[in-house]
Coordinates of C-alpha atoms in Angstrom, one line a residue:
X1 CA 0.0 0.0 0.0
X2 CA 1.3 3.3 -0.7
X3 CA 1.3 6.6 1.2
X4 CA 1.0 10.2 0.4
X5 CA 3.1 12.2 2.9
X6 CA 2.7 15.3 1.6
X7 CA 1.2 18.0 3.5
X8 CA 0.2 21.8 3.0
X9 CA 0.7 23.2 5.9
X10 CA 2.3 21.9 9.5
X11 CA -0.1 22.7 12.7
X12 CA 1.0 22.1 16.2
X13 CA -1.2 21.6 19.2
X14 CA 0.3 22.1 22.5
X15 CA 3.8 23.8 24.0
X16 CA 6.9 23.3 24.4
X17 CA 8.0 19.8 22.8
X18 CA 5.5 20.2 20.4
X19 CA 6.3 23.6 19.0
X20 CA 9.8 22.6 18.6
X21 CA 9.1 19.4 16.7
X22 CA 6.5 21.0 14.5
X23 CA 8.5 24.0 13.7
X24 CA 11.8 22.0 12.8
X25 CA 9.1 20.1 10.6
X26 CA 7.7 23.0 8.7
X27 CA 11.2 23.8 8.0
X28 CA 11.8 20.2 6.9
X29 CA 9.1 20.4 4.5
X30 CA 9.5 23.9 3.6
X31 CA 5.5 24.1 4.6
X32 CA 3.6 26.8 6.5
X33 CA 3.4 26.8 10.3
X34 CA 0.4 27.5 12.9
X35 CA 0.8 26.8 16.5
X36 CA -2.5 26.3 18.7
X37 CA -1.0 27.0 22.2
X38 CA -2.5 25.0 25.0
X39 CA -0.1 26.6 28.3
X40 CA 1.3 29.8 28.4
X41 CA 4.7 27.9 28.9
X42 CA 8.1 28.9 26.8
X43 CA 8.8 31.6 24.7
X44 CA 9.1 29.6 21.7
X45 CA 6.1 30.4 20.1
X46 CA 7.1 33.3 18.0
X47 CA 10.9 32.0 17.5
X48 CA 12.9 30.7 14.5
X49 CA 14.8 28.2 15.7
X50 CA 14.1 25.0 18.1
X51 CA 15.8 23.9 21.6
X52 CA 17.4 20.5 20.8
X53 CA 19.8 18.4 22.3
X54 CA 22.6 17.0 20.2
X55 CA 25.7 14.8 20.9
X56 CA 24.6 16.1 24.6
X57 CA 24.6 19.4 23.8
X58 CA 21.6 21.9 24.1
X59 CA 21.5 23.7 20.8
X60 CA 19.1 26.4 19.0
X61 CA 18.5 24.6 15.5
X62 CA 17.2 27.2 12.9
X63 CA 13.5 26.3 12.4
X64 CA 10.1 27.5 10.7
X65 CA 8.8 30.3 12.7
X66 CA 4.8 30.4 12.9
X67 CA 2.5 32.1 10.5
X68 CA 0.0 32.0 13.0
X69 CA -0.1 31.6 16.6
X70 CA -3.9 31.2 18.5
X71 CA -3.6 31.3 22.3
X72 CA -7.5 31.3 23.4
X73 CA -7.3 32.3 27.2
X74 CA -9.9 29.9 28.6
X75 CA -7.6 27.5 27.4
X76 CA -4.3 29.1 28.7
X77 CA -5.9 29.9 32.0
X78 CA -7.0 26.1 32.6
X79 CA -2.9 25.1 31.9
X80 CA -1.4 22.9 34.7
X81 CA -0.6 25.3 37.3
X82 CA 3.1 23.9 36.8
X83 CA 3.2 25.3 33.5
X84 CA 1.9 28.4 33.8
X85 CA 4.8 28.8 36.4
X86 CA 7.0 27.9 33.9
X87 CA 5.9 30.4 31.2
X88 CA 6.2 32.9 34.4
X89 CA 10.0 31.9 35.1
X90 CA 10.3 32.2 31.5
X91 CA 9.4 35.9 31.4
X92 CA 11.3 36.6 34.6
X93 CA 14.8 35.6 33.2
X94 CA 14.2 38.4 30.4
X95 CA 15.4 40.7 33.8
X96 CA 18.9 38.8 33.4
X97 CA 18.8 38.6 29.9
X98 CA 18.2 42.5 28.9
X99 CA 20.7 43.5 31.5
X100 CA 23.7 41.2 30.1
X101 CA 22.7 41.8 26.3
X102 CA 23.2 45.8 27.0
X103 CA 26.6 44.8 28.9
X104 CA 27.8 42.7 25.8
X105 CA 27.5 45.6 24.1
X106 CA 29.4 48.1 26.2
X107 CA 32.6 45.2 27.1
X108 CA 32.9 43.7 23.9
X109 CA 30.7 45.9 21.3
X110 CA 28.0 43.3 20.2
X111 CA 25.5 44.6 18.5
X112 CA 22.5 45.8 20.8
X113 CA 18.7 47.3 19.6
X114 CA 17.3 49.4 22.4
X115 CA 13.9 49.3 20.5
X116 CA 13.9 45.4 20.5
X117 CA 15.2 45.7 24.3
X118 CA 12.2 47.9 24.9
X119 CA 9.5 45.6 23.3
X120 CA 10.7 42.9 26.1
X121 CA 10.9 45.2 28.7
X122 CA 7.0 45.9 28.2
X123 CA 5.8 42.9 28.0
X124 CA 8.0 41.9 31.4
X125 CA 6.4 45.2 33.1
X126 CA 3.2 44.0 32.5
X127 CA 3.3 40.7 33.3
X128 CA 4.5 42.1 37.2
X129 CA 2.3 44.4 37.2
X130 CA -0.4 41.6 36.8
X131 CA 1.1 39.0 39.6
X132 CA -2.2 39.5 41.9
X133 CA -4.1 38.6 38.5
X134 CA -2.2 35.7 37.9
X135 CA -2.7 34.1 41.6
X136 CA -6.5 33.8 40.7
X137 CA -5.6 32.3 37.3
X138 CA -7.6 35.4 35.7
X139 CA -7.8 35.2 31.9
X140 CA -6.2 38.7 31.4
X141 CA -3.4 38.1 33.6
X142 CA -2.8 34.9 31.7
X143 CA -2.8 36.6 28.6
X144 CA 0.0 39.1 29.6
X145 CA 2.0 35.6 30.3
X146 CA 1.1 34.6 26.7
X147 CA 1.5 37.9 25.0
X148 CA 4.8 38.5 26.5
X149 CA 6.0 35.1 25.6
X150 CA 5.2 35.2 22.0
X151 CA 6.6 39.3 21.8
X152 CA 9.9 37.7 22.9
X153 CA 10.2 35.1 20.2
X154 CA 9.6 38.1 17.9
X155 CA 12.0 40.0 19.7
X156 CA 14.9 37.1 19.2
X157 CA 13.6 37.0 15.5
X158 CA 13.9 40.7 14.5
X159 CA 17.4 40.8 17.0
X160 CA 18.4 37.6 14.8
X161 CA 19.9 36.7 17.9
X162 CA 18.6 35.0 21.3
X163 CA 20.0 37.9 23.1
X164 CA 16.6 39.5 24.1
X165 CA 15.0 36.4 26.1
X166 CA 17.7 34.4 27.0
X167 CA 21.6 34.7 29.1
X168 CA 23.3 33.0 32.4
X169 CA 20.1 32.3 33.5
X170 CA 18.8 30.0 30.9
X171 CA 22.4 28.6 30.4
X172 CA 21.9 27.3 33.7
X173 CA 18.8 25.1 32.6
X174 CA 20.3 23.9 29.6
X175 CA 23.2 22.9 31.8
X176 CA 21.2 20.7 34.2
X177 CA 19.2 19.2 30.9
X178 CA 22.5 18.2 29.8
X179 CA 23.1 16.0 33.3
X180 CA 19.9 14.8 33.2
X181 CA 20.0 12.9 29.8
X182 CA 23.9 12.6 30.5
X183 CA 23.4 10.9 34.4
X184 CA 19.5 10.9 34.8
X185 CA 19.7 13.8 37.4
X186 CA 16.9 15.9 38.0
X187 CA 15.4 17.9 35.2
X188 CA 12.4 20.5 35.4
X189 CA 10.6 22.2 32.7
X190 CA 12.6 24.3 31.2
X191 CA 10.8 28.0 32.6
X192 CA 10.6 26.5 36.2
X193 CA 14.6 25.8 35.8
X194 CA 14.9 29.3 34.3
X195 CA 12.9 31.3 37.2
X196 CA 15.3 29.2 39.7
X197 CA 18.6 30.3 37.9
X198 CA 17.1 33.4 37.7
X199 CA 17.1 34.1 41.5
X200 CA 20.6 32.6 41.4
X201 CA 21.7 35.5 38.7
X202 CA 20.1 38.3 40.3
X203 CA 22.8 37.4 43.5
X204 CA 25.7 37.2 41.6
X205 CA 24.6 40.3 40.4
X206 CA 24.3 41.7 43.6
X207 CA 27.6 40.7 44.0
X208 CA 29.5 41.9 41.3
X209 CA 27.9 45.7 42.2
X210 CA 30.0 45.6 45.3
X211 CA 33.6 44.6 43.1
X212 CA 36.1 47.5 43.0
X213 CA 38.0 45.7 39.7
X214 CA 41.6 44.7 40.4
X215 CA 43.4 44.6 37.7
X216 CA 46.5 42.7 39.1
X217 CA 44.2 40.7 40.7
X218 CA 42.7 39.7 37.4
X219 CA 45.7 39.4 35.1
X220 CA 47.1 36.6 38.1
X221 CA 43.8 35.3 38.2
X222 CA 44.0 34.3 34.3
X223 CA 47.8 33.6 34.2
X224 CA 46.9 30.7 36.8
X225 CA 43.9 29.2 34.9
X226 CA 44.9 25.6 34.3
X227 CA 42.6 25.5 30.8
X228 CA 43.2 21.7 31.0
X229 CA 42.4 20.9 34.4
X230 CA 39.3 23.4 33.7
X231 CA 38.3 20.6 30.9
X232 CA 38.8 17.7 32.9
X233 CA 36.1 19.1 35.2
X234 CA 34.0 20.1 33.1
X235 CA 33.8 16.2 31.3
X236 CA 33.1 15.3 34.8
X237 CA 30.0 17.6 35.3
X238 CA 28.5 16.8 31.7
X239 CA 30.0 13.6 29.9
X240 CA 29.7 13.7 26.5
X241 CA 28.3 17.3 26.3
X242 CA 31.3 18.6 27.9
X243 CA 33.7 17.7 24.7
X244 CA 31.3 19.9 22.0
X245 CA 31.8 23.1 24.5
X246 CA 35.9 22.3 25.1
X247 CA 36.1 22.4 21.1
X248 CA 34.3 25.7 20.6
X249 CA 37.1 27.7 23.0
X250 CA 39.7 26.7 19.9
X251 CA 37.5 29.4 17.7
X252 CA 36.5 31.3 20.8
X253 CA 39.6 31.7 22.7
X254 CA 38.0 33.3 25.6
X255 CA 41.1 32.3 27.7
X256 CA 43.7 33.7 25.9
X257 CA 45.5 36.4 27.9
X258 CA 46.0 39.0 25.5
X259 CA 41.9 39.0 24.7
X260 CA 41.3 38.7 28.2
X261 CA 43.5 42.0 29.0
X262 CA 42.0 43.5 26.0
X263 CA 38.1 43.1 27.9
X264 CA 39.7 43.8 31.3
X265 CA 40.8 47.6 30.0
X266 CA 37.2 48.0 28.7
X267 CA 36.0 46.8 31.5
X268 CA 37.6 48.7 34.3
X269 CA 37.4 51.8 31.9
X270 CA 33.9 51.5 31.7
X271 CA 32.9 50.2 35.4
X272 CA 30.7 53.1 36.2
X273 CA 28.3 52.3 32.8
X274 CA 28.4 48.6 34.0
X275 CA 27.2 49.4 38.0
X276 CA 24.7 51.6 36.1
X277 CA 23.2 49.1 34.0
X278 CA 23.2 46.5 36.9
X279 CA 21.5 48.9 39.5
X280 CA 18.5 48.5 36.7
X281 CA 17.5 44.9 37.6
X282 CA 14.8 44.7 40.1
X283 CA 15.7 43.4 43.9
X284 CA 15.7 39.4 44.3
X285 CA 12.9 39.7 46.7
X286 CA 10.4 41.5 43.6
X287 CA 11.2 38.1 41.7
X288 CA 10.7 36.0 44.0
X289 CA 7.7 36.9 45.2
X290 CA 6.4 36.8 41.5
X291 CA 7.1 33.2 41.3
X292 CA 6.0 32.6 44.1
X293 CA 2.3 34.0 43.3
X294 CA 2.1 31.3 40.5
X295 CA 3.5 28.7 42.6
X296 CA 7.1 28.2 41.2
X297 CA 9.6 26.6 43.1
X298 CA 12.5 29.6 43.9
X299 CA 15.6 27.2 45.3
X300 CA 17.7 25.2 43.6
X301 CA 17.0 22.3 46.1
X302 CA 12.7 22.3 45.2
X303 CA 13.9 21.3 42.1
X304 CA 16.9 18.4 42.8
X305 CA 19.9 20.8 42.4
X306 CA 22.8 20.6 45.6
X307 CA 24.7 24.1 46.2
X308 CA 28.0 22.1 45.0
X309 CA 26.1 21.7 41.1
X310 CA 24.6 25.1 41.4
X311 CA 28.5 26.2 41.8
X312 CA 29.8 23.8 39.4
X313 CA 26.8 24.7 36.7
X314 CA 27.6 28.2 37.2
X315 CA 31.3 28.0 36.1
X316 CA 30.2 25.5 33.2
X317 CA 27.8 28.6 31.9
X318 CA 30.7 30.6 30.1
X319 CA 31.7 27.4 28.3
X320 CA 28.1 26.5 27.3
X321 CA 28.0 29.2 23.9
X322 CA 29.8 32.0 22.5
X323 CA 28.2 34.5 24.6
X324 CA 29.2 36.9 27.0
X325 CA 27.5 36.3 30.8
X326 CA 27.5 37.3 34.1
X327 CA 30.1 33.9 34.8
X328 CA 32.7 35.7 31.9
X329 CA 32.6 38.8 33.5
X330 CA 33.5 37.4 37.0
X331 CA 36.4 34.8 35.5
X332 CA 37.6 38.1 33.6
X333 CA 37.2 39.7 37.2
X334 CA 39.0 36.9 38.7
X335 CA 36.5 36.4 41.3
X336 CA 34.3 33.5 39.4
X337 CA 35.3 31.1 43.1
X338 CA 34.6 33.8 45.1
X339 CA 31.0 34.6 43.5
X340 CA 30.1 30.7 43.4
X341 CA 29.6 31.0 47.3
X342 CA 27.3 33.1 47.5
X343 CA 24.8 30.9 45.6

């Protein structure tokens, strides 16, 4: 018996998993895409590209973005609790994420929209300003979870970048996904991890507003930096993952001295623009307390991660892309260690 496979257009009904199948799908078959979303869960929506994992590595593969997206709120506001809290952690990490993509720019020059930025920043402010909304699962508070989900997958399409929804924070998550399939750890959905390590980013922000930079400090920080011995930990934290991220550093070369001097100059030249930016993210307390409304876990330990992997993942997080983070600024500080404790 034969069968006709072809199709005219590719229409996914559901979140997360879903999306990301069906869009890589679209793009498979060069075919249109609608998504029906059925939890006001990931960000995903609106994006062009899918969260993967390959050779134990989490990856953004270039996908189909949607034609059409229909979130009906009835639907979205009868979600599992669990994943509305996710789609809530989600939008919170777009605090971390705005404030790091603004300090790439100013330490190493990448490029940086303001008006994309500002789209983001919108759609987080309302989304806080609804948290009493949210705690009664009202549909309009919902839809400000929904509508800022899907304005942040636009925001990463017209960037052409990830920079305006995702940094440390979500590196974080992908980290402990890579342990999970790597050891069978535990592994949360992906917004709940991200409203976790975004708790866990707004403290080692807090702590990097207090550095006075040293540059001697710094300079012997990096001159002792056993690379090696750095990559033989980092197999030990992820397996098979690890040896994808050790390969990228040969084109990266974030640990060569004379880049890292050439960063440390901007940086300490440029110290008073970096507090500046910083004293813009809200207290840990604001965040938490949002999470809390929808019910999201806000400790590592609710969701199976020990202080020593919170420590370990947060070194791993410069390694994890080609991006610069809150973890690359305090290794090009020198005080990476010295941050990890207070996590």
């Amino acid at each position: 018996m034969n069968y006709d496979y072809s199709c005219d257009i590719v229409v996914g009904v559901g979140s997360g998993v879903v999306n990301d199948t069906a869009k890589i799908l679209a793009a498979l078959t060069d075919n249109d895409y609608i998504i029906v979303g059925t939890a006001p869960s990931m960000d995903g929506f609106a994006s062009a590209t899918s969260s993967m994992s390959r050779a134990g590595l989490k990856v953004s593969l270039p996908s189909r973005g949607a034609s059409v997206i229909i979130g009906d709120t009835d639907i979205l506001a009868a979600a599992p609790a669990k994943m509305l809290a996710s789609g809530v952690g989600d939008m919170a990490a777009k605090y971390v994420s705005l404030c790091e993509w603004k300090l790439a720019n100013i330490i190493i020059g990448e490029y940086y929209c303001p008006n994309i930025a500002a789209i983001v920043r919108r759609a987080l402010d309302e989304v806080a300003a609804n948290t009493e909304g949210l705690a009664r699962r009202e549909p309009h508070a919902v839809e400000a979870v929904m509508r800022g989900l899907v304005l942040a997958g636009i925001a990463m399409n017209y960037a052409g970048v990830s920079r305006p929804a995702s940094g440390i924070e979500h590196y974080f998550s992908h980290i402990w996904d890579m342990r999970g399939l790597e050891f069978n750890t535990p592994v949360d959905l992906h917004g709940i991890q991200c409203g976790v390590a975004t708790l866990l980013s707004l403290k080692l922000y807090k702590y990097i507003r207090e550095i006075k930079p040293d540059r001697d400090k710094a300079i012997a920080y990096v001159s002792n930096f056993d690379k090696e011995k750095w990559f033989g930990e980092l197999r030990s934290l992820l397996g098979r993952g690890a040896e994808t991220m050790i390969s990228a550093e040969a084109k990266d070369k974030k640990y060569d001295p004379a880049r890292h001097r050439e960063r440390l100059d901007v940086i300490i030249s440029k110290w008073d623009e970096i507090v500046a930016e910083i004293d813009c993210l809200p207290d840990c307390a604001e965040v938490e307390r949002l999470l809390r409304t929808v019910g999201a876990p806000t400790l590592p330990e609710e969701i199976g991660q020990t202080g020593d992997i919170v420590r370990r993942s947060l070194a791993a997080t410069k390694d994890i892309r080609d991006k610069y983070v809150a973890s690359r600024l305090l290794w090009d500080l020198g005080e990476l260690e010295s941050a990890a404790m207070v996590l």
